[in-house]
mmCIF file of N, CA, C and O in Angstrom:
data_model
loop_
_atom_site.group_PDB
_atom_site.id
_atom_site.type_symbol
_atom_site.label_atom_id
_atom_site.label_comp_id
_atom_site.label_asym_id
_atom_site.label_seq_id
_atom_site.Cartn_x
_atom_site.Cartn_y
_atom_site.Cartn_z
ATOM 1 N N UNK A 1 -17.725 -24.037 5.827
ATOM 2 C CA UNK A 1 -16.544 -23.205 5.837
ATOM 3 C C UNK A 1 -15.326 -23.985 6.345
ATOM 4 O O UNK A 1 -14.292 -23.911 5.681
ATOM 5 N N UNK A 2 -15.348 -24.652 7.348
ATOM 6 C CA UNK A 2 -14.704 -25.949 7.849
ATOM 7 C C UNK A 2 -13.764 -26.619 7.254
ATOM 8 O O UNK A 2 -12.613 -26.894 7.596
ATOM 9 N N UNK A 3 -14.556 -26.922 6.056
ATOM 10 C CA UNK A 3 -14.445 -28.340 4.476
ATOM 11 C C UNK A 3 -13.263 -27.073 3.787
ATOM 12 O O UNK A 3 -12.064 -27.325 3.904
ATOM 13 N N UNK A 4 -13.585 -26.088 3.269
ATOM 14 C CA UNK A 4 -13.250 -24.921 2.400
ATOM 15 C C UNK A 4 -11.775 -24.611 3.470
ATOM 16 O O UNK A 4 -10.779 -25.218 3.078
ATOM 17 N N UNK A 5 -11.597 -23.844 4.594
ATOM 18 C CA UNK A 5 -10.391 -23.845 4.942
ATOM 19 C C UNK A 5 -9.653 -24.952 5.784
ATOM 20 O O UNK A 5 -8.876 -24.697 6.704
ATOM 21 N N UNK A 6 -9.982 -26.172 5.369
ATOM 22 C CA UNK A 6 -8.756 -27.318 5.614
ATOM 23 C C UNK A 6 -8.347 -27.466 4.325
ATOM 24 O O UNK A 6 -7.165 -27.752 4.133
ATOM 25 N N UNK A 7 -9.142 -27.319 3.334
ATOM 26 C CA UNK A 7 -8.191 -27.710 1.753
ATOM 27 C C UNK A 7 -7.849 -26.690 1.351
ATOM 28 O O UNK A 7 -7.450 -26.731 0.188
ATOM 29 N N UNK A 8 -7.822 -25.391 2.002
ATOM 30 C CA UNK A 8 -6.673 -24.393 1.362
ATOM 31 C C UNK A 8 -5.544 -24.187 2.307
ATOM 32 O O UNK A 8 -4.437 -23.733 2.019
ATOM 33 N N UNK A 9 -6.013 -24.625 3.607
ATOM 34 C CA UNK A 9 -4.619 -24.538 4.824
ATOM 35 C C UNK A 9 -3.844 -25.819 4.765
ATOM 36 O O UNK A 9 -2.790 -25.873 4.132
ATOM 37 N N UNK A 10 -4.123 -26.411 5.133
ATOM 38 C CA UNK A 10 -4.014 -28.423 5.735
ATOM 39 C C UNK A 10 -2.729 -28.298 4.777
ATOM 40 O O UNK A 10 -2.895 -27.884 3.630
ATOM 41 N N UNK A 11 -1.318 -28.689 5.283
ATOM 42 C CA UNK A 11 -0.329 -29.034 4.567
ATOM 43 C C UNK A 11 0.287 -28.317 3.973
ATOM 44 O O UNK A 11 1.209 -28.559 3.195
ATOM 45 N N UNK A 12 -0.351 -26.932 4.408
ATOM 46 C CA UNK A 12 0.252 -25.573 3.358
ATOM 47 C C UNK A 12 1.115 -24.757 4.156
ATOM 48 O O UNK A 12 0.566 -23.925 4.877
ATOM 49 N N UNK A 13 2.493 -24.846 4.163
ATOM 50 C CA UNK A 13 3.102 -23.665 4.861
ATOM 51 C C UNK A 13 3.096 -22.132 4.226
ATOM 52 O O UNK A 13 3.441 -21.871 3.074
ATOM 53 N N UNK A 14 2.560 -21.015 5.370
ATOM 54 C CA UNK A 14 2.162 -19.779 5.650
ATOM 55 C C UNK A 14 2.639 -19.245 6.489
ATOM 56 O O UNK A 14 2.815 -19.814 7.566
ATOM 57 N N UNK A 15 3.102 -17.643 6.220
ATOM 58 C CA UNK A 15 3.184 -17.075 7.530
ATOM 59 C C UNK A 15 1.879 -16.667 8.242
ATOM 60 O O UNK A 15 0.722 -16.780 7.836
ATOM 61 N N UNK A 16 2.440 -16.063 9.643
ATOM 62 C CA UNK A 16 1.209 -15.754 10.754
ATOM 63 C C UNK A 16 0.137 -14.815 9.915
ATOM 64 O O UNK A 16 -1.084 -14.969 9.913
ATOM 65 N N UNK A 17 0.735 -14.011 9.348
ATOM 66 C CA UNK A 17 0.362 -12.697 8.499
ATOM 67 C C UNK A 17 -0.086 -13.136 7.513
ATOM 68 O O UNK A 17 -1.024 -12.390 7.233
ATOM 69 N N UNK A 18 0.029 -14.290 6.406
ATOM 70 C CA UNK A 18 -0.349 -14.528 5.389
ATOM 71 C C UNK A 18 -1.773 -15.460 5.964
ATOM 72 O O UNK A 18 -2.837 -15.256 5.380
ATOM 73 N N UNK A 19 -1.747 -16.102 6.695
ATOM 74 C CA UNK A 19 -2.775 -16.714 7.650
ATOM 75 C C UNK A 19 -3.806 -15.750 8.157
ATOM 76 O O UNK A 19 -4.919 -15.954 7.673
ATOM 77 N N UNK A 20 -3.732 -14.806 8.960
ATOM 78 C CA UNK A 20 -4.246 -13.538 9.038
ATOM 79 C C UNK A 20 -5.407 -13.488 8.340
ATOM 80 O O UNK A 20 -6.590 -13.609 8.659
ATOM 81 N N UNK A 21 -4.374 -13.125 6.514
ATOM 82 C CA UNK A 21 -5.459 -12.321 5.411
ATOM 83 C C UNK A 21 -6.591 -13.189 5.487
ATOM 84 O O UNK A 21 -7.746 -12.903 5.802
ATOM 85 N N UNK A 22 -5.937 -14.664 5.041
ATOM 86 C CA UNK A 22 -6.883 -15.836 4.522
ATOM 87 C C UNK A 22 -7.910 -15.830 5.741
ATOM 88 O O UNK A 22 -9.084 -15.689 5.400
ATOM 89 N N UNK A 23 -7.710 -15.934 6.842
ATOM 90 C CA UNK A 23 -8.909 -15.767 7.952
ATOM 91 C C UNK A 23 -9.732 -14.772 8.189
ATOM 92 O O UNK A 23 -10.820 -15.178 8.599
ATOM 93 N N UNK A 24 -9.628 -13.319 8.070
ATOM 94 C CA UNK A 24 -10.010 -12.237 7.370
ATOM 95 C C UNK A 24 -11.082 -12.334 6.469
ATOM 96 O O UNK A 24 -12.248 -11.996 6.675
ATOM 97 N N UNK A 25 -10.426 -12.992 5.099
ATOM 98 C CA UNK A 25 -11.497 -12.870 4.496
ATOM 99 C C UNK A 25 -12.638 -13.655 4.394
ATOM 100 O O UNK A 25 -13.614 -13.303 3.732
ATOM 101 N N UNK A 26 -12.566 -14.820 5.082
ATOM 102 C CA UNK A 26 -13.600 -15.707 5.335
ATOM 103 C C UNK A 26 -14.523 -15.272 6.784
ATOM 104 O O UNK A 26 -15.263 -16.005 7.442
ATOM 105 N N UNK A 27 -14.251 -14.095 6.963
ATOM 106 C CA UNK A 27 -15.266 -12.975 7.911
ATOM 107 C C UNK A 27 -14.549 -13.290 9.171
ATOM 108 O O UNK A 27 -15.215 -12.932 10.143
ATOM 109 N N UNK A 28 -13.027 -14.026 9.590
ATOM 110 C CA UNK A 28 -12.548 -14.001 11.378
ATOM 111 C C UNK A 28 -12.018 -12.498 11.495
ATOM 112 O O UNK A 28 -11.315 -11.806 10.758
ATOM 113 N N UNK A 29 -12.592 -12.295 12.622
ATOM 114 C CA UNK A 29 -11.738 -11.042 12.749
ATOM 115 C C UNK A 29 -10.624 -11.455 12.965
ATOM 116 O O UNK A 29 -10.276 -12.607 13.222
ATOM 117 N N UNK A 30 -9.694 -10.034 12.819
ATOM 118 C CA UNK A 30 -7.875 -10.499 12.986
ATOM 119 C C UNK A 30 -7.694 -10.996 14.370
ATOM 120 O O UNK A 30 -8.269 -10.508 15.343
ATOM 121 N N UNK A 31 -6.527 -12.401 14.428
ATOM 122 C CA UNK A 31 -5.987 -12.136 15.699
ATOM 123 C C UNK A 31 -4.623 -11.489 16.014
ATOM 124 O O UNK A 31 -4.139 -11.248 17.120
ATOM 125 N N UNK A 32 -4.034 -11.229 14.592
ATOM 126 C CA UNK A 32 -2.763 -10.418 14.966
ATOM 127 C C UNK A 32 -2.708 -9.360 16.042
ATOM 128 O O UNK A 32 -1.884 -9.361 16.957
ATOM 129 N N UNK A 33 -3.590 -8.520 15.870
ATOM 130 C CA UNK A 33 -3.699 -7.303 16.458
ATOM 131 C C UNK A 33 -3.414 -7.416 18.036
ATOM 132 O O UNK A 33 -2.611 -6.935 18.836
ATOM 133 N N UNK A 34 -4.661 -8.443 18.059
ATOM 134 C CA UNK A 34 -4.633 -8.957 19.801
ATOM 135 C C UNK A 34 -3.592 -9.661 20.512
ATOM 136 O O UNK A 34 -3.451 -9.528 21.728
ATOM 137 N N UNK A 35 -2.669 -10.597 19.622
ATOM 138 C CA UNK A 35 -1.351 -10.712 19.988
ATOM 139 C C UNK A 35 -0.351 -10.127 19.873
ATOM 140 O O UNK A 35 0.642 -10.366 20.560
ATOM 141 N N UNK A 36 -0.417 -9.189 18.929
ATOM 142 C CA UNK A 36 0.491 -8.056 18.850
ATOM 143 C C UNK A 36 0.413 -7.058 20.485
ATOM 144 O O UNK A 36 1.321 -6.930 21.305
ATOM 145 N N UNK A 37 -0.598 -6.639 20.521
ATOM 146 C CA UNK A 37 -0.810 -5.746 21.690
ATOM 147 C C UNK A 37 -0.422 -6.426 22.963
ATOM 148 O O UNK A 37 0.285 -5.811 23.761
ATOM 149 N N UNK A 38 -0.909 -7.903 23.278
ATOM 150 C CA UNK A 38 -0.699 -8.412 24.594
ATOM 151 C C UNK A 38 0.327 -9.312 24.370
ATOM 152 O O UNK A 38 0.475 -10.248 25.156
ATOM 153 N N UNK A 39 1.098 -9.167 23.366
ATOM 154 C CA UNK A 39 2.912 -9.477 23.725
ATOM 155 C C UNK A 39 2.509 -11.548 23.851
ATOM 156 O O UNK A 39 3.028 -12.386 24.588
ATOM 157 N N UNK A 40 1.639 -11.674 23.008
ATOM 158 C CA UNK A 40 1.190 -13.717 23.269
ATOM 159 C C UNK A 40 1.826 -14.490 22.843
ATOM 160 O O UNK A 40 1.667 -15.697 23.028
ATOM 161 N N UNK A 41 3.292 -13.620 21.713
ATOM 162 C CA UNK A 41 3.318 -14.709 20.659
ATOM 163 C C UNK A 41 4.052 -15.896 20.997
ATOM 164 O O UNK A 41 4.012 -16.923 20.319
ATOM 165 N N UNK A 42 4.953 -15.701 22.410
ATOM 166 C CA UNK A 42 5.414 -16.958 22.823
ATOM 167 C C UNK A 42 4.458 -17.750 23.293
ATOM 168 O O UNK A 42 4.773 -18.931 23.441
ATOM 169 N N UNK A 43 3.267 -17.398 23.596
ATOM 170 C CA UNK A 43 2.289 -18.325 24.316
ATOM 171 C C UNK A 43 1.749 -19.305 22.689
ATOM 172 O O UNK A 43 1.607 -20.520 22.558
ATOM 173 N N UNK A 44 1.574 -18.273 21.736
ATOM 174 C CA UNK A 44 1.111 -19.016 20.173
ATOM 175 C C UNK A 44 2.232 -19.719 19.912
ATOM 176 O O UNK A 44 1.978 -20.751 19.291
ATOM 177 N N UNK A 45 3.659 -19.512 20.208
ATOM 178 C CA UNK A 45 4.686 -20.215 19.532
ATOM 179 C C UNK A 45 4.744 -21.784 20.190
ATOM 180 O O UNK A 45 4.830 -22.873 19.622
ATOM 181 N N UNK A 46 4.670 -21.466 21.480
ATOM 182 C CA UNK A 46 5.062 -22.912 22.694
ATOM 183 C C UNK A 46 3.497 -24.162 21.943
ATOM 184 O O UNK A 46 3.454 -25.318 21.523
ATOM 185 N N UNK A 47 2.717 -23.299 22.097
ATOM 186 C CA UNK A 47 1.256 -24.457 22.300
ATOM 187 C C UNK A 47 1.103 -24.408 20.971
ATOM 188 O O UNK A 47 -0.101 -24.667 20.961
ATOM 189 N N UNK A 48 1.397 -24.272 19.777
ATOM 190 C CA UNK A 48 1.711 -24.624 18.224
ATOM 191 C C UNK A 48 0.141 -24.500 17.985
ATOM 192 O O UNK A 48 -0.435 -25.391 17.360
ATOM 193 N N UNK A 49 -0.677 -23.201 18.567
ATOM 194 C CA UNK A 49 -2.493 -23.114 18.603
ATOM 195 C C UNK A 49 -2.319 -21.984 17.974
ATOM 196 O O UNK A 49 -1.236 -21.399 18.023
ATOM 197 N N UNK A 50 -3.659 -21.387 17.101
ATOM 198 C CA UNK A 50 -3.809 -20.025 17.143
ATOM 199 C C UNK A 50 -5.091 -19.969 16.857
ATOM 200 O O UNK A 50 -5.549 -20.855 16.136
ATOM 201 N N UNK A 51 -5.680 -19.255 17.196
ATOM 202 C CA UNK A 51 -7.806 -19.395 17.654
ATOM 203 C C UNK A 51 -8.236 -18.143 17.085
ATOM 204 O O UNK A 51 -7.794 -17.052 17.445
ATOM 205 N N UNK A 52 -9.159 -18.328 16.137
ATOM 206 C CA UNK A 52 -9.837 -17.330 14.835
ATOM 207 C C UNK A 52 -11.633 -17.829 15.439
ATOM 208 O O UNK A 52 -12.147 -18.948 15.423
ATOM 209 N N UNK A 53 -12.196 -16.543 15.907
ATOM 210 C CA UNK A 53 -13.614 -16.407 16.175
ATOM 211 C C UNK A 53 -14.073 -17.057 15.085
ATOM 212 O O UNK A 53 -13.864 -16.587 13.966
ATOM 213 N N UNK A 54 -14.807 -18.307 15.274
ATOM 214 C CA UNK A 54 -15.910 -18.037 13.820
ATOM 215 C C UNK A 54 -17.270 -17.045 13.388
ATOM 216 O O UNK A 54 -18.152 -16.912 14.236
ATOM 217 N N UNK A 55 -17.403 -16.395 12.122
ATOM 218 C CA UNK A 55 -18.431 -15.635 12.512
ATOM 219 C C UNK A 55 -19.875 -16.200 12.605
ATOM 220 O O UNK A 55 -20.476 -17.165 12.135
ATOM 221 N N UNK A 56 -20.240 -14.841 13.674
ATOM 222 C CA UNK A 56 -21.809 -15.259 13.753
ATOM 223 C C UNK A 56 -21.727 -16.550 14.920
ATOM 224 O O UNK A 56 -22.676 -17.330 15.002
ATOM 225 N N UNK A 57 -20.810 -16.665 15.589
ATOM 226 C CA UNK A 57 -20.740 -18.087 16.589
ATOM 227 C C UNK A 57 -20.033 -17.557 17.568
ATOM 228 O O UNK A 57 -19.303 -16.567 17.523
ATOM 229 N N UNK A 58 -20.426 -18.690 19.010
ATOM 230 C CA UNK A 58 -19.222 -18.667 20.033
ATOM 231 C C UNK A 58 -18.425 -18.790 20.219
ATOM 232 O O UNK A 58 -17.680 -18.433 21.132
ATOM 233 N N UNK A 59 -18.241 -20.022 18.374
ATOM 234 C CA UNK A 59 -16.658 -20.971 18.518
ATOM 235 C C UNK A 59 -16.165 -20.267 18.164
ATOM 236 O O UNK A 59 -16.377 -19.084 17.899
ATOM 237 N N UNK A 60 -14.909 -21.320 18.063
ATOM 238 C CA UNK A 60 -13.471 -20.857 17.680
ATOM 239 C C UNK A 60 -13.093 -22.108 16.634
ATOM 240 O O UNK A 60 -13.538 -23.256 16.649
ATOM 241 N N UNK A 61 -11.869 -21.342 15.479
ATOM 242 C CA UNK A 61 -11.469 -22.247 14.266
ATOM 243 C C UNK A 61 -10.423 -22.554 15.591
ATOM 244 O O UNK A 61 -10.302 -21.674 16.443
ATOM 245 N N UNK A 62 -9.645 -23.894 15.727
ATOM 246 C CA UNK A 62 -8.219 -23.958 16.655
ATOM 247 C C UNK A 62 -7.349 -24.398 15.124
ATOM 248 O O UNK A 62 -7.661 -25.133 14.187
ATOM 249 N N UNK A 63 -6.393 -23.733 15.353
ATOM 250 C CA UNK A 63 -5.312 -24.270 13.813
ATOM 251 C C UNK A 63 -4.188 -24.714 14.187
ATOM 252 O O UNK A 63 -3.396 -23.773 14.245
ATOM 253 N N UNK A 64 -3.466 -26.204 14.624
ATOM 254 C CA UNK A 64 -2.686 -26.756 14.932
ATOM 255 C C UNK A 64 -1.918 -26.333 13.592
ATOM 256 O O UNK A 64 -2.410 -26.207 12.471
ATOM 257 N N UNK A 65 -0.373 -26.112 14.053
ATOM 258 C CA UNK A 65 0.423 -25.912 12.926
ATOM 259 C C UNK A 65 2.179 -26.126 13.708
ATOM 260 O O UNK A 65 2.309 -25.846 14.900
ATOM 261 N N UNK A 66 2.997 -26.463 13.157
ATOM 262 C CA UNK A 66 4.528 -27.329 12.970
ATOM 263 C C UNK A 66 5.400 -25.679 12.726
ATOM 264 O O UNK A 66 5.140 -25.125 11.658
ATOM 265 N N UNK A 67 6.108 -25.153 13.414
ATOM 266 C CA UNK A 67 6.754 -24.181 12.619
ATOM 267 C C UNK A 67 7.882 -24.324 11.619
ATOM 268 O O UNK A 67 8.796 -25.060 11.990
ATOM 269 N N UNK A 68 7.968 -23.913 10.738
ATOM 270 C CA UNK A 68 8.951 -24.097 9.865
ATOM 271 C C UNK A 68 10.153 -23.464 9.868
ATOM 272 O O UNK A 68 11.226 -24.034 9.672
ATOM 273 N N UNK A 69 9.977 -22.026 10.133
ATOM 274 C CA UNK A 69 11.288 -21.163 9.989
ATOM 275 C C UNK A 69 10.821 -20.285 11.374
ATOM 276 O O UNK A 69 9.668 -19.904 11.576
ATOM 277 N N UNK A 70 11.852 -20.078 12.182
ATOM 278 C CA UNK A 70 11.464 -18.933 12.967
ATOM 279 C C UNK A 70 11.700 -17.432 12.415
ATOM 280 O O UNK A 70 12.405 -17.334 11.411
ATOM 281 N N UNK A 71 11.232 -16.394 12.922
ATOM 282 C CA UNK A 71 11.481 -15.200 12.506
ATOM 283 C C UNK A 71 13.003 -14.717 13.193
ATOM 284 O O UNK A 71 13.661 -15.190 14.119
ATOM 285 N N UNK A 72 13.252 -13.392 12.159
ATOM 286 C CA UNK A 72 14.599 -12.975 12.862
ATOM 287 C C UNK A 72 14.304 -11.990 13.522
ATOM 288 O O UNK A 72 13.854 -11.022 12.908
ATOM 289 N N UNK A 73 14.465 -11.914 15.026
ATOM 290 C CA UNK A 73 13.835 -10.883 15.969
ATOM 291 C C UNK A 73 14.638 -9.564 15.512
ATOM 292 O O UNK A 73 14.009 -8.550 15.814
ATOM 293 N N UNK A 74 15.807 -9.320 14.893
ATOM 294 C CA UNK A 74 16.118 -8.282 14.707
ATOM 295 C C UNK A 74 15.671 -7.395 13.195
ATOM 296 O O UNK A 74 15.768 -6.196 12.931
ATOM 297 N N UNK A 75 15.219 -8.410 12.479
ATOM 298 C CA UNK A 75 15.161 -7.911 11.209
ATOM 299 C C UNK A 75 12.943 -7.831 10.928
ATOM 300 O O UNK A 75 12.270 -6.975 10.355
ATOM 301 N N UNK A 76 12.673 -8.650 11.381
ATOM 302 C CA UNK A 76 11.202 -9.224 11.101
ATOM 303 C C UNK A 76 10.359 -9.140 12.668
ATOM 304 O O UNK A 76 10.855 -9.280 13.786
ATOM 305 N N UNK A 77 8.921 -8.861 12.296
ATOM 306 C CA UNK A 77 8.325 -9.067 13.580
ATOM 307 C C UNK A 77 7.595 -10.846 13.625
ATOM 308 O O UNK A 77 7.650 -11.554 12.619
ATOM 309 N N UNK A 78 7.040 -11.273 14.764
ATOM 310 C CA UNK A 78 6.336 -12.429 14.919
ATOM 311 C C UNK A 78 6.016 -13.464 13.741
ATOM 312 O O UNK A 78 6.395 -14.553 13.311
ATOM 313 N N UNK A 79 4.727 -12.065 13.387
ATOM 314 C CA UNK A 79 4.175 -12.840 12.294
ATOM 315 C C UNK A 79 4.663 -12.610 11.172
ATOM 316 O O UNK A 79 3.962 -12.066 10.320
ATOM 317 N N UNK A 80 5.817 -12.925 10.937
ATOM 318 C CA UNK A 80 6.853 -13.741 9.461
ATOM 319 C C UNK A 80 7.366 -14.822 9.558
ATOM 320 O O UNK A 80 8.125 -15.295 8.712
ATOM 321 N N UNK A 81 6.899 -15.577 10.999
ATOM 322 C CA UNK A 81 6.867 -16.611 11.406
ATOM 323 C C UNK A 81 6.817 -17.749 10.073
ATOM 324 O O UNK A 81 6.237 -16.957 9.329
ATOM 325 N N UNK A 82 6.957 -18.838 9.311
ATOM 326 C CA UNK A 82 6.365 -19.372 8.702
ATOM 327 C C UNK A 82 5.993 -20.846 9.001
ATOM 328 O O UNK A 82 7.008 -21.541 9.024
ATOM 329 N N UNK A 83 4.950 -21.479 9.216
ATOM 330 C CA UNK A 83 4.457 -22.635 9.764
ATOM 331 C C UNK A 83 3.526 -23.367 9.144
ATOM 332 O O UNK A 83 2.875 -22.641 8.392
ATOM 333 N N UNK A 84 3.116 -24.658 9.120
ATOM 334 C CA UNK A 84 2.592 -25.358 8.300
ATOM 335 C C UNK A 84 1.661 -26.108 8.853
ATOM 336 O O UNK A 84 1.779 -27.077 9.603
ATOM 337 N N UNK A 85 0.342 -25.374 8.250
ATOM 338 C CA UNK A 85 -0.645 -26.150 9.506
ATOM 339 C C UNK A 85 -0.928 -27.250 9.254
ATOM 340 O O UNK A 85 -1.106 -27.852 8.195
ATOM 341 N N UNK A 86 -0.972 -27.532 10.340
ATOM 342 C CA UNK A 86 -1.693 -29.760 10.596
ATOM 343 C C UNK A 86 -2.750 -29.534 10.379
ATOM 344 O O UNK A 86 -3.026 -29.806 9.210
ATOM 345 N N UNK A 87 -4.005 -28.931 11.247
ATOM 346 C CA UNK A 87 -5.401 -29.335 11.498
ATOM 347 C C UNK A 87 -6.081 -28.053 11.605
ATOM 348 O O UNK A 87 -5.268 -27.194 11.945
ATOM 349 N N UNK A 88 -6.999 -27.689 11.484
ATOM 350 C CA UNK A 88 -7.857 -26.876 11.856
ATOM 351 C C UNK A 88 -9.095 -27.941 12.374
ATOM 352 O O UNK A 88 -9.366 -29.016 11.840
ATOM 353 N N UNK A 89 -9.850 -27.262 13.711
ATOM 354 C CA UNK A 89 -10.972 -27.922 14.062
ATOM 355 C C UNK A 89 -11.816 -26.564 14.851
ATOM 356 O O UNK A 89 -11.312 -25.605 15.436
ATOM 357 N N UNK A 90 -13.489 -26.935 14.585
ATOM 358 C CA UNK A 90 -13.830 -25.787 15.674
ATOM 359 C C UNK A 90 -13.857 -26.594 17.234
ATOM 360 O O UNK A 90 -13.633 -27.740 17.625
ATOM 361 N N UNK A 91 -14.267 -25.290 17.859
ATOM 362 C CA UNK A 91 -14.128 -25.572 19.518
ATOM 363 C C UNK A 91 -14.902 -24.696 19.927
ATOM 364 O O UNK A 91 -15.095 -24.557 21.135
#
């Protein structure tokens, strides 16, 4: 699964939300939700990390990513963020 989402992420700019789906459907549960609720996203914005359970495991996918555009806090929430991930690795 590893091999499969570095050659559809790796080099691909996405928003947080469009990132989301794609992790979703490869069975991560969401992490929007959980940063939505506990207010993280400056903690996801500063450390350029965002950590997707793998299923059926302890790990974690880590997805290094470059932001590209910030969101407009008045018009858009967080994740319309759009950023371009470097790396995915588990942990």
């Amino acid at each position: 699964m590893l091999g499969i989402l570095r050659k559809e992420l790796v080099g691909n700019i996405v928003s947080f939300y469009e990132l989301d789906e794609i992790m979703t459907e490869f069975g991560c549960p969401s992490e929007l939700d959980w940063i939505n609720d506990e207010g993280a996203w400056d903690d996801v914005l500063k450390d350029k990390n965002i950590f997707y359970k793998v299923p059926d495991s302890d790990d974690h996918f880590s997805i290094s990513f470059e932001i590209e555009s910030e969101y407009n806090l008045e018009e858009e929430s967080a994740d319309c963020t759009l950023v371009n991930i470097v790396n995915i690795e588990v942990q």
